[in-house]
Short mmCIF file of C-alpha atoms and ligand atoms in Angstrom, two decimals:
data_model
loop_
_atom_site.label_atom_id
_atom_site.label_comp_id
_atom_site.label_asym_id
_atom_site.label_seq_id
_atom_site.Cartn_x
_atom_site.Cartn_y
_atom_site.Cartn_z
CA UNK A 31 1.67 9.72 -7.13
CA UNK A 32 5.21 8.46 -8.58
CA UNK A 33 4.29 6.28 -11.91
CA UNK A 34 4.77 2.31 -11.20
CA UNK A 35 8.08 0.53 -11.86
CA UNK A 36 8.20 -1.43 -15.32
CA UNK A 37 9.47 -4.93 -15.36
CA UNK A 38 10.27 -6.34 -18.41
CA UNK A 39 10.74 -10.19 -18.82
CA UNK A 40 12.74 -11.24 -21.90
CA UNK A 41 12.51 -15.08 -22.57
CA UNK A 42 10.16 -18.19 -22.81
CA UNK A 43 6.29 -18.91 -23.40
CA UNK A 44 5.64 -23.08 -23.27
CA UNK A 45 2.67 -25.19 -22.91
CA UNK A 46 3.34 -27.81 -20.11
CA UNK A 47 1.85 -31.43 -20.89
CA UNK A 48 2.04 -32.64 -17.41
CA UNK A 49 2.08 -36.89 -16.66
CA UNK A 50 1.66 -37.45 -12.84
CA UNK A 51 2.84 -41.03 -12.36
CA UNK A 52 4.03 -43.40 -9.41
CA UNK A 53 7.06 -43.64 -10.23
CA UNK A 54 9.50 -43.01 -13.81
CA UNK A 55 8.86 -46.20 -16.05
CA UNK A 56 12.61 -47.75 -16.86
CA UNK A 57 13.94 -48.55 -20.53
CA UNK A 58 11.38 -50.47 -22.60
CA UNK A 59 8.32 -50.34 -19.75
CA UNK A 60 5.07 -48.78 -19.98
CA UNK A 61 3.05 -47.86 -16.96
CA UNK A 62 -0.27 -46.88 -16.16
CA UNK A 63 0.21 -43.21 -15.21
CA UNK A 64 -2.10 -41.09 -12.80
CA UNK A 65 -3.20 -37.87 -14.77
CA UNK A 66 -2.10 -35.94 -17.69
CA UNK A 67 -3.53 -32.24 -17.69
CA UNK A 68 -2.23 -29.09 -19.59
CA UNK A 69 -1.00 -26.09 -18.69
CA UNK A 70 0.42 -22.50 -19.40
CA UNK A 71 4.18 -22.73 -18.57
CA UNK A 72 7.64 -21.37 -20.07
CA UNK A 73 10.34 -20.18 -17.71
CA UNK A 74 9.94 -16.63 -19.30
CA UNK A 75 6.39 -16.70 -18.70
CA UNK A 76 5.97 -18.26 -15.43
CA UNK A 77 8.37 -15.48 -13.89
CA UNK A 78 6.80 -13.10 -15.47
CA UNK A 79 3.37 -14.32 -13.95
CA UNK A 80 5.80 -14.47 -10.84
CA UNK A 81 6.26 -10.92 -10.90
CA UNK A 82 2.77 -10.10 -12.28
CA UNK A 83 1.07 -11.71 -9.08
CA UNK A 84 3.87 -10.40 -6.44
CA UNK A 85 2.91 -6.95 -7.63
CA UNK A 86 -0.98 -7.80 -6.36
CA UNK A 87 -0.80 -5.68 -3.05
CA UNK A 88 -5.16 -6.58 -3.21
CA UNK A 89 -7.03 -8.30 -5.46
CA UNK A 90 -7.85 -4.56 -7.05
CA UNK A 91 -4.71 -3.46 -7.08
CA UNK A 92 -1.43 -3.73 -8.66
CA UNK A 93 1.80 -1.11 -8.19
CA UNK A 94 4.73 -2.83 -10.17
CA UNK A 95 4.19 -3.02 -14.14
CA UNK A 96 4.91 -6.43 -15.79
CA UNK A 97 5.93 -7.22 -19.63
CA UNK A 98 6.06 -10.03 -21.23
CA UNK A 99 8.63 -10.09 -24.22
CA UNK A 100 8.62 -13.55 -26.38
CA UNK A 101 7.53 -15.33 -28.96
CA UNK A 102 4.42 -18.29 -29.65
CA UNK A 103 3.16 -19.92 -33.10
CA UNK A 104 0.47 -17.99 -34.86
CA UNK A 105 -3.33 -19.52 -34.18
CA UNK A 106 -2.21 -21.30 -31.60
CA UNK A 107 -5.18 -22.76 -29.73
CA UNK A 108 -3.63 -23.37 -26.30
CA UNK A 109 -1.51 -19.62 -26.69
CA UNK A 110 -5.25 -18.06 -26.83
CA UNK A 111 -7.22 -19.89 -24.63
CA UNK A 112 -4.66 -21.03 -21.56
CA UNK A 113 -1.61 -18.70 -21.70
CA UNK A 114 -2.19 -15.22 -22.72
CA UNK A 115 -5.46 -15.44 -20.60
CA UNK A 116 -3.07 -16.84 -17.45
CA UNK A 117 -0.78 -14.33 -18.09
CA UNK A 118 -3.12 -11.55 -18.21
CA UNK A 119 -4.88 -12.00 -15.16
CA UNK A 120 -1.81 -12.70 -13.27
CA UNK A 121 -1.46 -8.82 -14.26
CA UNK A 122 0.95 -8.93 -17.37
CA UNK A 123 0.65 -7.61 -20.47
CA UNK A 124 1.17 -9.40 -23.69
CA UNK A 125 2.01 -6.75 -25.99
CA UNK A 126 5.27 -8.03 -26.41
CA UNK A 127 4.41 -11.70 -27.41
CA UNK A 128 4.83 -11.80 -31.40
CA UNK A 129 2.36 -14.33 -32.74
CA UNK A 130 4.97 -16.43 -35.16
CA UNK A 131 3.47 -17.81 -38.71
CA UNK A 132 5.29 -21.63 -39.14
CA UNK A 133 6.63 -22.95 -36.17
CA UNK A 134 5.10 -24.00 -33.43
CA UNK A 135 4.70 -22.09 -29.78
CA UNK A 136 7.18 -24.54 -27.52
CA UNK A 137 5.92 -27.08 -25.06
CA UNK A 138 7.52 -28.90 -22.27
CA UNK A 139 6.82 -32.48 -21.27
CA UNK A 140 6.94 -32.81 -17.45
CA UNK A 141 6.78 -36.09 -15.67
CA UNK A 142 5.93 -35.46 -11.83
CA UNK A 143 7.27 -38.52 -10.36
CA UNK A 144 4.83 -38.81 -7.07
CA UNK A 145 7.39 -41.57 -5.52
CA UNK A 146 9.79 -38.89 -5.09
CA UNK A 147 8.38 -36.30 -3.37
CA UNK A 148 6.69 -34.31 -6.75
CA UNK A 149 10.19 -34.45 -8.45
CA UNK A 150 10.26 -33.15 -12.37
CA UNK A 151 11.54 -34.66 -15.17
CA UNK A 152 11.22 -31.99 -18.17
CA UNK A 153 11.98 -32.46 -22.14
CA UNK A 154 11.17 -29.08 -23.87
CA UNK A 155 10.66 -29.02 -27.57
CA UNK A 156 11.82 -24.82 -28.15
CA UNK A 157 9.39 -23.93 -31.00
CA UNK A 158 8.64 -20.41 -31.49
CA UNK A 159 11.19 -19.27 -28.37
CA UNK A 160 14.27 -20.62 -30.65
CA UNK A 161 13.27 -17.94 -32.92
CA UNK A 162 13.65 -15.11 -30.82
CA UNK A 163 17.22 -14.68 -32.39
CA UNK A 164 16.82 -11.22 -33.98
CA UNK A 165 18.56 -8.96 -31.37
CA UNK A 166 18.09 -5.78 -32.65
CA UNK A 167 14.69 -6.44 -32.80
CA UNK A 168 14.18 -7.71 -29.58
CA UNK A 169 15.89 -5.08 -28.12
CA UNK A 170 13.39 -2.77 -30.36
CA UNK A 171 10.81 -4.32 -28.22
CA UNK A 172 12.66 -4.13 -24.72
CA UNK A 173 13.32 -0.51 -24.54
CA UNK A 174 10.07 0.75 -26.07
CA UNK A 175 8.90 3.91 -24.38
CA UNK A 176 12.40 3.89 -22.63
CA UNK A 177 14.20 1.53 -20.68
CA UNK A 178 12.22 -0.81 -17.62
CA UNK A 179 13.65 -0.45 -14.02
CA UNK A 180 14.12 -4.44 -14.08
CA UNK A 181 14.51 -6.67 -16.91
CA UNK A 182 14.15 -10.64 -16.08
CA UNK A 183 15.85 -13.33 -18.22
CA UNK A 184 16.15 -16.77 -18.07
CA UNK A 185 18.27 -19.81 -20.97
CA UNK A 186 15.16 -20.52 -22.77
CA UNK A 187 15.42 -18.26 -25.95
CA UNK A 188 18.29 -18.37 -27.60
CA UNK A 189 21.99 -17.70 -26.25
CA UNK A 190 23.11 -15.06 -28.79
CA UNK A 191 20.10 -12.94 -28.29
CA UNK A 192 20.78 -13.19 -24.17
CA UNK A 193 24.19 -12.85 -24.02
CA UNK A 194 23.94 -9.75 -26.79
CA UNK A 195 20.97 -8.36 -24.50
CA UNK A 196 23.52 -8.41 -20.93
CA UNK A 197 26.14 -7.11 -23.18
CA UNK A 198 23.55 -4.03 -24.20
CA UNK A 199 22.10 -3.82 -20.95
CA UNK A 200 25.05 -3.71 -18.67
CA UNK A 201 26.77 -1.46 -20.75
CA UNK A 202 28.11 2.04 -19.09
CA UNK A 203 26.00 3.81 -21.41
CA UNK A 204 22.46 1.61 -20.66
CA UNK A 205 23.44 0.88 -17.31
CA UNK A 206 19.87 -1.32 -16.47
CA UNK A 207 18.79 -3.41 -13.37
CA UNK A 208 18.96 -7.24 -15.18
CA UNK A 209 17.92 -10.39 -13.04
CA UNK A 210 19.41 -13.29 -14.96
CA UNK A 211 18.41 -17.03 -14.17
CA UNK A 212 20.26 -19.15 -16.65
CA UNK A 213 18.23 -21.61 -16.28
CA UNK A 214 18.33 -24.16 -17.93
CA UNK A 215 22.43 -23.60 -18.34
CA UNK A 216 22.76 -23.37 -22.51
CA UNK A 217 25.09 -26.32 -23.27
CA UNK A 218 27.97 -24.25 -24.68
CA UNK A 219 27.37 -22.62 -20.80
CA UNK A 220 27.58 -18.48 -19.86
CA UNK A 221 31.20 -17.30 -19.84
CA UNK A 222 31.98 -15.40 -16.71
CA UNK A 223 32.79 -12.25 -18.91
CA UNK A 224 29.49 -12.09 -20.49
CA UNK A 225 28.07 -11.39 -16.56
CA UNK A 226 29.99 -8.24 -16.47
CA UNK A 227 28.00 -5.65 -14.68
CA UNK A 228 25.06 -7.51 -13.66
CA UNK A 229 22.70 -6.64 -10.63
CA UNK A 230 21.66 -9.50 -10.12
CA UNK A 231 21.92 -13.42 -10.89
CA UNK A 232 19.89 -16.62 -9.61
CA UNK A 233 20.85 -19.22 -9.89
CA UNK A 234 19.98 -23.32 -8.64
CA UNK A 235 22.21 -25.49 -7.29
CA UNK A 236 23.15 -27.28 -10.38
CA UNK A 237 23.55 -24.22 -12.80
CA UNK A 238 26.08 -22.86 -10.16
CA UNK A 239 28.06 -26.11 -10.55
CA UNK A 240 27.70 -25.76 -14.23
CA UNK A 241 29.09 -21.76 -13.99
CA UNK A 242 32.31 -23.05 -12.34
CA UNK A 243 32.83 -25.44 -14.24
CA UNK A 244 34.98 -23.50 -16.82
CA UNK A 245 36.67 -21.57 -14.27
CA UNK A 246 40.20 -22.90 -14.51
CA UNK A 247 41.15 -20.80 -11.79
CA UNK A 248 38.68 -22.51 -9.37
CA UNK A 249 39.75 -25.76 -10.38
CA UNK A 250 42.46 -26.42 -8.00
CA UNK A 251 39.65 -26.09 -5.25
CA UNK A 252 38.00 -28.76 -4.32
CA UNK A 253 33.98 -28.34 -5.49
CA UNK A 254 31.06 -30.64 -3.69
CA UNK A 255 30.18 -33.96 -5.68
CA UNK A 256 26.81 -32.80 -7.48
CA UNK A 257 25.33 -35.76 -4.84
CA UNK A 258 26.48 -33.36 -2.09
CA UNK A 259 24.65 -30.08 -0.72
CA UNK A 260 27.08 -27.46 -1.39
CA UNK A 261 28.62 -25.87 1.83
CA UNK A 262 28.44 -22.48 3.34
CA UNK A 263 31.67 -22.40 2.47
CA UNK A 264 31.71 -22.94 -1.04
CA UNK A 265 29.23 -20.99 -1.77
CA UNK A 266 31.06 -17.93 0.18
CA UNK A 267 34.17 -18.59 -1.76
CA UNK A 268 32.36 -19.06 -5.33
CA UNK A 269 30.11 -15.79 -4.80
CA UNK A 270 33.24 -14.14 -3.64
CA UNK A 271 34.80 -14.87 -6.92
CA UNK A 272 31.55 -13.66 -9.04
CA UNK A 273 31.46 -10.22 -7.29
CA UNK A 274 35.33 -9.46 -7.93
CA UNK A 275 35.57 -11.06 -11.58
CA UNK A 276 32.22 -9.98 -12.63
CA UNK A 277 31.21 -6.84 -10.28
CA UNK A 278 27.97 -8.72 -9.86
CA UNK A 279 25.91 -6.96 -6.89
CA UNK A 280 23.68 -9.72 -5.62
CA UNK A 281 24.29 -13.83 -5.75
CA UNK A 282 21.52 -15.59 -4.99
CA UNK A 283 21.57 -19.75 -4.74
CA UNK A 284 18.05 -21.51 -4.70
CA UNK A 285 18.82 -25.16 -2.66
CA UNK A 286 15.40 -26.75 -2.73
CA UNK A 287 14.15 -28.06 0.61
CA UNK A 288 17.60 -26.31 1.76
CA UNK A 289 16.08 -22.75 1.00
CA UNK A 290 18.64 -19.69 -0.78
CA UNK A 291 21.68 -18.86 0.07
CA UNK A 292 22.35 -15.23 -0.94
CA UNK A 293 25.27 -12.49 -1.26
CA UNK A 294 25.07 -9.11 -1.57
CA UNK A 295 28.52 -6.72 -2.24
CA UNK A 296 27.26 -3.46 -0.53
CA UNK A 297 30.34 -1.02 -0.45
CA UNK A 298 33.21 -3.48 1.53
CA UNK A 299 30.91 -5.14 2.80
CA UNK A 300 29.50 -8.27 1.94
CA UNK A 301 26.35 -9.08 3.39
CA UNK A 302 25.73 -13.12 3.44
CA UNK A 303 23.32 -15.64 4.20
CA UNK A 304 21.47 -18.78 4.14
CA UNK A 305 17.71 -18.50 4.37
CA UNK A 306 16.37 -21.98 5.09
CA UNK A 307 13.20 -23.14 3.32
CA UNK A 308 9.39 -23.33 4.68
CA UNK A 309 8.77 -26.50 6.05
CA UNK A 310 5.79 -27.55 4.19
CA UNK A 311 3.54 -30.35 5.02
CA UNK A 312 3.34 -32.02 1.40
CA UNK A 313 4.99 -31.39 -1.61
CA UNK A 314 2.66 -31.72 -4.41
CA UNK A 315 4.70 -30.85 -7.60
CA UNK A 316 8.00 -28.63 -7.67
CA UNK A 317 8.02 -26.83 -11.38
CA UNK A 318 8.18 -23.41 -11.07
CA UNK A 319 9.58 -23.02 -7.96
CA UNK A 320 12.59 -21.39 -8.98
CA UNK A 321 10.13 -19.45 -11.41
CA UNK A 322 8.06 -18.22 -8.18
CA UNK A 323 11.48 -17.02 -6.54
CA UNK A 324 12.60 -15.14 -9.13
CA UNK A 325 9.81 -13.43 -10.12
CA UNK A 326 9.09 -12.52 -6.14
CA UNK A 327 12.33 -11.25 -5.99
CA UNK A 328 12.33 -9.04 -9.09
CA UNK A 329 9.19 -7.14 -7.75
CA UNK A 330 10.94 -6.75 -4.09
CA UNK A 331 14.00 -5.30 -5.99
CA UNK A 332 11.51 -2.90 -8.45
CA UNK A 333 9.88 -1.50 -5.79
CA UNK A 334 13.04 -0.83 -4.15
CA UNK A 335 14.02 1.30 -7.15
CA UNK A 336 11.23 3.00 -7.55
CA UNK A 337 12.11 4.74 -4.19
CA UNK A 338 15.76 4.71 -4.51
CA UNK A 339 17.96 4.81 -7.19
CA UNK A 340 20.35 2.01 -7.60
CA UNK A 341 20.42 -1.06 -5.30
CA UNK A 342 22.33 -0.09 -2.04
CA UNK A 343 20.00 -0.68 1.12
CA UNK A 344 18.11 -2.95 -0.75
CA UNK A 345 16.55 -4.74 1.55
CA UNK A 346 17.44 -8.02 0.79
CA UNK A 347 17.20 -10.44 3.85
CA UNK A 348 13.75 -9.66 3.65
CA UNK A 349 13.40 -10.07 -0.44
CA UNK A 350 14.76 -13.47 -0.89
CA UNK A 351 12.52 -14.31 2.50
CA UNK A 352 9.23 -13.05 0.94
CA UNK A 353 10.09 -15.15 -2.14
CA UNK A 354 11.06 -18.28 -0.44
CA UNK A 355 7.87 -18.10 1.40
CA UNK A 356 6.44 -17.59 -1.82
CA UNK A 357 8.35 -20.97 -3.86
CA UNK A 358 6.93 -23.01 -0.66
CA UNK A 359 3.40 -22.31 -1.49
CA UNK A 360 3.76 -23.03 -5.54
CA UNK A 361 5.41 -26.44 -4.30
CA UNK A 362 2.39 -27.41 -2.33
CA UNK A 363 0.19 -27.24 -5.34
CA UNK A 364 0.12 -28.54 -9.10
CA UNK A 365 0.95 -26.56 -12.09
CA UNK A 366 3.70 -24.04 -12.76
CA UNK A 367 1.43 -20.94 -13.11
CA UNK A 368 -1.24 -21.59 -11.20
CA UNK A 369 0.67 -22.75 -8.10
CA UNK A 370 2.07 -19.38 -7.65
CA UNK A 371 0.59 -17.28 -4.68
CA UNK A 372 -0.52 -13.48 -5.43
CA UNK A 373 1.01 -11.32 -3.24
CA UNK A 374 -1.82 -10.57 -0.79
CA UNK A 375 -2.09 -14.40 -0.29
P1 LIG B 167 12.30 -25.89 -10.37
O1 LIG B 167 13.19 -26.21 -11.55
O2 LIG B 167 11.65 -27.09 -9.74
O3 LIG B 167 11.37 -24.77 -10.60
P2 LIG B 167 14.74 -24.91 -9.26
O4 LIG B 167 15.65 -26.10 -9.39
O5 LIG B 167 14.93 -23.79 -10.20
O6 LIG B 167 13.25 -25.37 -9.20
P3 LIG B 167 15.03 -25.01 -6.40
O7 LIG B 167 16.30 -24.57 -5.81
O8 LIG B 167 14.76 -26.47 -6.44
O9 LIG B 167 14.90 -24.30 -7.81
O10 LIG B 167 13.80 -24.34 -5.63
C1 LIG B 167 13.58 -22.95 -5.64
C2 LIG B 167 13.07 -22.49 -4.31
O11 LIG B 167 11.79 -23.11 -4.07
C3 LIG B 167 13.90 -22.90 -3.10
O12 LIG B 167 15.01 -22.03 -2.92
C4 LIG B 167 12.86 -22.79 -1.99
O13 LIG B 167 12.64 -21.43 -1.68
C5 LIG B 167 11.62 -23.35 -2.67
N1 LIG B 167 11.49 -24.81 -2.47
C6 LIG B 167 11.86 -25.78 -3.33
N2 LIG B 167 11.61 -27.00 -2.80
C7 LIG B 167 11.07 -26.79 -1.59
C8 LIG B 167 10.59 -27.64 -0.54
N3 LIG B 167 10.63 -28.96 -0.63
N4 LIG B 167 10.09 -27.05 0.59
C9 LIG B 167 10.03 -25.69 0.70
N5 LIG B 167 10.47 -24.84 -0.26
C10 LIG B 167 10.99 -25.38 -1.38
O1 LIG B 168 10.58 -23.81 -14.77
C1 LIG B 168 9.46 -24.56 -15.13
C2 LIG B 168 9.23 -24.50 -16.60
O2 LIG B 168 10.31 -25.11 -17.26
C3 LIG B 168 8.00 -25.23 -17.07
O3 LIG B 168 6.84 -24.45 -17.03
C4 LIG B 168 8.37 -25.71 -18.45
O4 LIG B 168 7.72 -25.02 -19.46
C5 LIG B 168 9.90 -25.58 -18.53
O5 LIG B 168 10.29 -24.66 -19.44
#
């Protein structure tokens, strides 16, 4: 039997407070809320309980490895008893989570507005993940026992150790498969350079407004008001641009209740789409949606590589299908984490 692919997620570990409410109070109001509850979250470690669960082909049995690289504060109640237990029965292992002394492990506030249709509002206080700013050691910790088939990161740690890991792991020499979600987009943004070589990036609606942004030579093309859904069109032409500039393989869009738009440079070809979304009957609560999608389609594209080396006939009409399927069960249910589907579901 051929060893199991190794995915490696590089980012984020959070604990979620979570305030379900009617609607968002204004300025200077206080409202009687619904719930509050707590739960394991991060974007690092949500995908990589993404991928974890994907990789379920039973409830016995599990044929893609999943890593967790990142960082919490030492003791930490809610580290022990939610999250590293979430994460390891979601089949990932912790070995790479260093247990911080001083700071705190990072939480995220989320208000669930239930007026409009489970929509977020999240304020995330970095803690422990802002200190995952040594790259050589974090790199140390990446390509122990060799380098992963897949490595996963997202804008949660900091943006000198991730643009200093896609500069090391794009590199002709370390050449590795890298699946980069920058979300949420770092203020000082990603400069199109600093993509160079990438397999793969995923991105939402609004961090692909954010990417072209900066592009000056976009600028004299007219872009979608962010109150807009962004054509076919656009997104042809902005993908277009991404594969030349940047040689990156695979595009991939998220559009919410829209579903992904995807492109994929195979040879000359370019091989385009717009999957639209489940239609679901209720949506309960939307974080980790995007987390669900990416970590769905990370195991779809390890498992490919494990077969075949390197990502042409990938095949990816049915990967970003699997994981939209996937992002329209975790948005029918509450919770980041546990909202996500295993893959036998
Ligand atoms: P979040 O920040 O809420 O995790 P996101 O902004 O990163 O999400 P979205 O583009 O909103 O990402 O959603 C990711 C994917 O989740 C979509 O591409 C789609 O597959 C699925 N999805 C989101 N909303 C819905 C919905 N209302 N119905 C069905 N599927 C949905
Ligand atoms: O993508 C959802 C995640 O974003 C939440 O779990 C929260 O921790 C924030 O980081």
């Amino acid at each position: 039997m051929s060893p199991r692919p190794v995915i490696r997620v590089i980012g984020s570990l959070n604990i979620d407070f979570v305030t379900r409410t009617p609607r968002v109070p204004g300025p200077g109001e206080t409202l009687s809320a619904t719930s509050m509850t707590v739960h394991p979250g991060g974007k690092g470690s949500n995908q990589a309980v993404a991928c974890g669960k994907a990789a379920f082909t039973s409830p016995t049995s599990q044929d893609v490895v999943v890593e967790m690289i990142g960082a919490v504060g030492a003791n930490d109640p809610y580290y022990a008893s939610l999250l590293k237990p979430t994460l390891e029965k979601s089949g990932v292992s912790t070995a790479g989570v260093e247990e911080m002394e001083g700071v705190q492990t990072g939480t995220a506030t989320i208000i669930v507005d239930e007026g409009a249709n489970g929509e977020n509002r999240i304020l995330v206080v970095p803690g422990a993940n802002a200190r995952v700013d040594d790259l050589g050691k974090v790199m140390e910790a990446a390509t122990k026992d060799g380098l992963p088939d897949v490595v996963v990161m997202q804008g949660e740690i900091p943006r000198s150790t991730v643009l200093g890991l896609l500069r090391a792991f794009n590199s002709p020499e370390r050449k590795t498969c890298v699946i980069f979600n920058p979300a949420p987009m770092f203020p000082e943004g990603v400069p199109i350079d600093a993509l160079q070589g990438l397999a793969v990036l995923v991105v939402n609606e609004t961090e692909c407004r954010q990417l072209f942004a900066a592009v000056e030579e976009l600028n004299t093309v007219p872009v979608s008001r962010p109150d807009e859904i962004m054509t076919e069109s656009e997104l042809d032409r902005l993908t277009t641009y991404l594969h030349g500039k940047a040689g990156i393989r695979i595009v991939v869009v998220t559009l919410g209740s829209q579903g992904v738009y995807y492109s994929f440079e195979t040879g000359d070809l370019l091989d385009r789409a717009l999957i639209p979304a489940v239609k679901v009957e209720r949506v309960v609560d939307t974080t980790g949606a995007g987390d669900t999608f990416v970590g769905y389609f990370a195991t779809a594209v390890a498992r490919h590589l494990a077969r075949v080396k390197g990502l042409d006939n990938l095949n990816i009409r049915e990967a970003v299908s699997r994981a939209n399927e996937a992002a329209a069960k975790c948005v029918q249910r509450s919770g980041a984490m546990e909202s996500i589907p295993f893959g036998y579901e």
